[in-house]
């Protein structure tokens, strides 16, 4: 197999493995009512200050309309709370409920375990090369 085929195969396989493992790890009995996509919306909302819908939509690279549909479902399920800004009543702010924060922490722990597993197997030099390579991949994907 040449370099092109190896890289192509590895990117596809890694993407599929991450999605599969994430699905099995994140969507436990406690969080069986949400999807991976929901979990990524929860992550984008974050645990800091309430955020407006536009900024979360930008973070996720989706339209506000698409985000609104997903947030409506997360509000119904008790993961997200919605309120109006006191400064500008036209602005809708969203934040995680206590249940949403618990899901956020669960997702963060999954990512921590995944990154630790990779880092524990690499030397400092290998980590440096991996980081540079991932930054270049991100640059390519961000330009599309």
mmCIF file of C-alpha atoms in Angstrom:
data_model
loop_
_atom_site.group_PDB
_atom_site.id
_atom_site.type_symbol
_atom_site.label_atom_id
_atom_site.label_comp_id
_atom_site.label_asym_id
_atom_site.label_seq_id
_atom_site.Cartn_x
_atom_site.Cartn_y
_atom_site.Cartn_z
ATOM 1 C CA UNK A 1 0.000 0.000 0.000
ATOM 2 C CA UNK A 2 1.418 3.406 -0.922
ATOM 3 C CA UNK A 3 1.391 6.493 1.329
ATOM 4 C CA UNK A 4 -1.785 7.905 -0.237
ATOM 5 C CA UNK A 5 -3.756 4.714 0.361
ATOM 6 C CA UNK A 6 -2.370 4.323 3.877
ATOM 7 C CA UNK A 7 -3.279 7.881 4.898
ATOM 8 C CA UNK A 8 -6.694 7.673 3.272
ATOM 9 C CA UNK A 9 -7.414 4.347 4.951
ATOM 10 C CA UNK A 10 -6.194 5.550 8.352
ATOM 11 C CA UNK A 11 -8.272 8.752 8.256
ATOM 12 C CA UNK A 12 -11.425 6.821 7.355
ATOM 13 C CA UNK A 13 -10.769 4.066 9.908
ATOM 14 C CA UNK A 14 -9.894 6.526 12.694
ATOM 15 C CA UNK A 15 -12.994 8.613 12.024
ATOM 16 C CA UNK A 16 -15.205 5.531 12.114
ATOM 17 C CA UNK A 17 -13.535 4.173 15.261
ATOM 18 C CA UNK A 18 -13.900 7.478 17.092
ATOM 19 C CA UNK A 19 -17.566 7.783 16.123
ATOM 20 C CA UNK A 20 -18.287 4.184 17.123
ATOM 21 C CA UNK A 21 -16.406 4.338 20.425
ATOM 22 C CA UNK A 22 -17.910 7.705 21.234
ATOM 23 C CA UNK A 23 -21.404 6.363 20.581
ATOM 24 C CA UNK A 24 -20.845 3.376 22.881
ATOM 25 C CA UNK A 25 -19.049 5.364 25.590
ATOM 26 C CA UNK A 26 -21.189 8.470 25.724
ATOM 27 C CA UNK A 27 -24.683 7.231 25.238
ATOM 28 C CA UNK A 28 -25.034 5.212 28.415
ATOM 29 C CA UNK A 29 -28.236 4.151 30.126
ATOM 30 C CA UNK A 30 -28.281 7.501 31.934
ATOM 31 C CA UNK A 31 -27.971 9.430 28.651
ATOM 32 C CA UNK A 32 -29.885 7.041 26.377
ATOM 33 C CA UNK A 33 -32.303 9.783 25.322
ATOM 34 C CA UNK A 34 -29.686 11.832 23.447
ATOM 35 C CA UNK A 35 -27.476 11.307 20.410
ATOM 36 C CA UNK A 36 -23.806 11.981 19.701
ATOM 37 C CA UNK A 37 -24.935 15.119 17.899
ATOM 38 C CA UNK A 38 -26.844 16.229 21.007
ATOM 39 C CA UNK A 39 -23.739 15.611 23.112
ATOM 40 C CA UNK A 40 -21.687 17.833 20.793
ATOM 41 C CA UNK A 41 -24.285 20.588 21.099
ATOM 42 C CA UNK A 42 -24.053 20.260 24.886
ATOM 43 C CA UNK A 43 -20.266 20.542 24.584
ATOM 44 C CA UNK A 44 -20.566 23.654 22.383
ATOM 45 C CA UNK A 45 -22.916 25.351 24.846
ATOM 46 C CA UNK A 46 -20.365 24.703 27.567
ATOM 47 C CA UNK A 47 -20.520 25.276 31.294
ATOM 48 C CA UNK A 48 -19.517 28.923 31.396
ATOM 49 C CA UNK A 49 -21.864 31.859 30.973
ATOM 50 C CA UNK A 50 -25.106 31.446 29.000
ATOM 51 C CA UNK A 51 -24.501 31.827 25.262
ATOM 52 C CA UNK A 52 -26.657 33.207 22.513
ATOM 53 C CA UNK A 53 -27.893 30.904 19.789
ATOM 54 C CA UNK A 54 -25.840 32.596 17.060
ATOM 55 C CA UNK A 55 -22.529 32.040 18.819
ATOM 56 C CA UNK A 56 -23.284 28.362 19.496
ATOM 57 C CA UNK A 57 -24.406 27.896 15.877
ATOM 58 C CA UNK A 58 -21.120 29.440 14.689
ATOM 59 C CA UNK A 59 -19.133 27.121 16.967
ATOM 60 C CA UNK A 60 -20.913 24.121 15.434
ATOM 61 C CA UNK A 61 -20.912 25.495 11.857
ATOM 62 C CA UNK A 62 -24.677 25.138 11.560
ATOM 63 C CA UNK A 63 -27.499 27.587 10.961
ATOM 64 C CA UNK A 64 -29.426 29.084 13.854
ATOM 65 C CA UNK A 65 -32.517 27.325 12.494
ATOM 66 C CA UNK A 66 -30.818 23.925 12.627
ATOM 67 C CA UNK A 67 -29.564 24.619 16.140
ATOM 68 C CA UNK A 68 -33.023 25.778 17.254
ATOM 69 C CA UNK A 69 -34.562 22.420 16.336
ATOM 70 C CA UNK A 70 -31.885 20.520 18.272
ATOM 71 C CA UNK A 71 -32.057 22.875 21.270
ATOM 72 C CA UNK A 72 -35.853 22.535 21.394
ATOM 73 C CA UNK A 73 -35.398 18.782 21.823
ATOM 74 C CA UNK A 74 -32.677 19.231 24.457
ATOM 75 C CA UNK A 75 -34.909 21.646 26.387
ATOM 76 C CA UNK A 76 -37.767 19.099 26.328
ATOM 77 C CA UNK A 77 -35.389 16.413 27.612
ATOM 78 C CA UNK A 78 -34.121 18.647 30.412
ATOM 79 C CA UNK A 79 -30.520 19.171 29.262
ATOM 80 C CA UNK A 80 -30.724 22.833 28.217
ATOM 81 C CA UNK A 81 -32.461 25.900 29.624
ATOM 82 C CA UNK A 82 -33.481 28.862 27.519
ATOM 83 C CA UNK A 83 -33.936 32.468 28.660
ATOM 84 C CA UNK A 84 -34.095 35.985 27.256
ATOM 85 C CA UNK A 85 -31.258 38.433 27.709
ATOM 86 C CA UNK A 86 -31.985 41.126 30.279
ATOM 87 C CA UNK A 87 -30.052 43.615 28.111
ATOM 88 C CA UNK A 88 -31.858 42.825 24.855
ATOM 89 C CA UNK A 89 -35.086 40.833 25.060
ATOM 90 C CA UNK A 90 -34.713 39.789 21.397
ATOM 91 C CA UNK A 91 -31.634 37.712 22.271
ATOM 92 C CA UNK A 92 -32.236 34.119 23.358
ATOM 93 C CA UNK A 93 -29.621 32.717 25.725
ATOM 94 C CA UNK A 94 -29.068 29.043 26.343
ATOM 95 C CA UNK A 95 -27.251 27.283 29.150
ATOM 96 C CA UNK A 96 -26.952 23.765 30.455
ATOM 97 C CA UNK A 97 -29.289 22.548 33.161
ATOM 98 C CA UNK A 98 -27.839 20.457 36.004
ATOM 99 C CA UNK A 99 -28.598 17.367 33.901
ATOM 100 C CA UNK A 100 -26.866 18.992 30.913
ATOM 101 C CA UNK A 101 -23.795 19.745 33.037
ATOM 102 C CA UNK A 102 -23.663 16.093 34.072
ATOM 103 C CA UNK A 103 -23.743 15.055 30.392
ATOM 104 C CA UNK A 104 -21.046 17.670 29.631
ATOM 105 C CA UNK A 105 -18.794 16.232 32.350
ATOM 106 C CA UNK A 106 -19.394 12.704 31.046
ATOM 107 C CA UNK A 107 -18.375 13.789 27.534
ATOM 108 C CA UNK A 108 -15.307 15.631 28.832
ATOM 109 C CA UNK A 109 -14.184 12.519 30.736
ATOM 110 C CA UNK A 110 -14.456 10.440 27.547
ATOM 111 C CA UNK A 111 -12.225 12.875 25.663
ATOM 112 C CA UNK A 112 -9.751 13.024 28.547
ATOM 113 C CA UNK A 113 -9.460 9.227 28.576
ATOM 114 C CA UNK A 114 -8.995 9.113 24.790
ATOM 115 C CA UNK A 115 -6.269 11.800 24.774
ATOM 116 C CA UNK A 116 -4.478 10.289 27.775
ATOM 117 C CA UNK A 117 -4.401 6.891 26.038
ATOM 118 C CA UNK A 118 -2.735 8.426 22.977
ATOM 119 C CA UNK A 119 -0.308 10.635 24.888
ATOM 120 C CA UNK A 120 0.845 7.834 27.180
ATOM 121 C CA UNK A 121 2.110 5.868 24.181
ATOM 122 C CA UNK A 122 4.161 8.626 22.533
ATOM 123 C CA UNK A 123 7.491 10.281 23.236
ATOM 124 C CA UNK A 124 7.729 14.078 23.450
ATOM 125 C CA UNK A 125 9.117 14.176 19.916
ATOM 126 C CA UNK A 126 6.296 11.995 18.598
ATOM 127 C CA UNK A 127 3.735 14.197 20.376
ATOM 128 C CA UNK A 128 5.273 17.269 18.748
ATOM 129 C CA UNK A 129 5.040 15.687 15.282
ATOM 130 C CA UNK A 130 1.469 14.526 15.938
ATOM 131 C CA UNK A 131 0.403 18.006 17.034
ATOM 132 C CA UNK A 132 1.986 19.639 13.971
ATOM 133 C CA UNK A 133 0.332 17.073 11.696
ATOM 134 C CA UNK A 134 -3.078 17.506 13.319
ATOM 135 C CA UNK A 135 -2.778 21.301 13.006
ATOM 136 C CA UNK A 136 -2.089 20.929 9.293
ATOM 137 C CA UNK A 137 -5.058 18.585 8.897
ATOM 138 C CA UNK A 138 -7.233 21.068 10.768
ATOM 139 C CA UNK A 139 -6.008 23.862 8.507
ATOM 140 C CA UNK A 140 -7.031 21.860 5.468
ATOM 141 C CA UNK A 141 -10.453 20.935 6.858
ATOM 142 C CA UNK A 142 -11.077 24.506 8.079
ATOM 143 C CA UNK A 143 -10.452 25.863 4.587
ATOM 144 C CA UNK A 144 -13.218 23.733 3.072
#
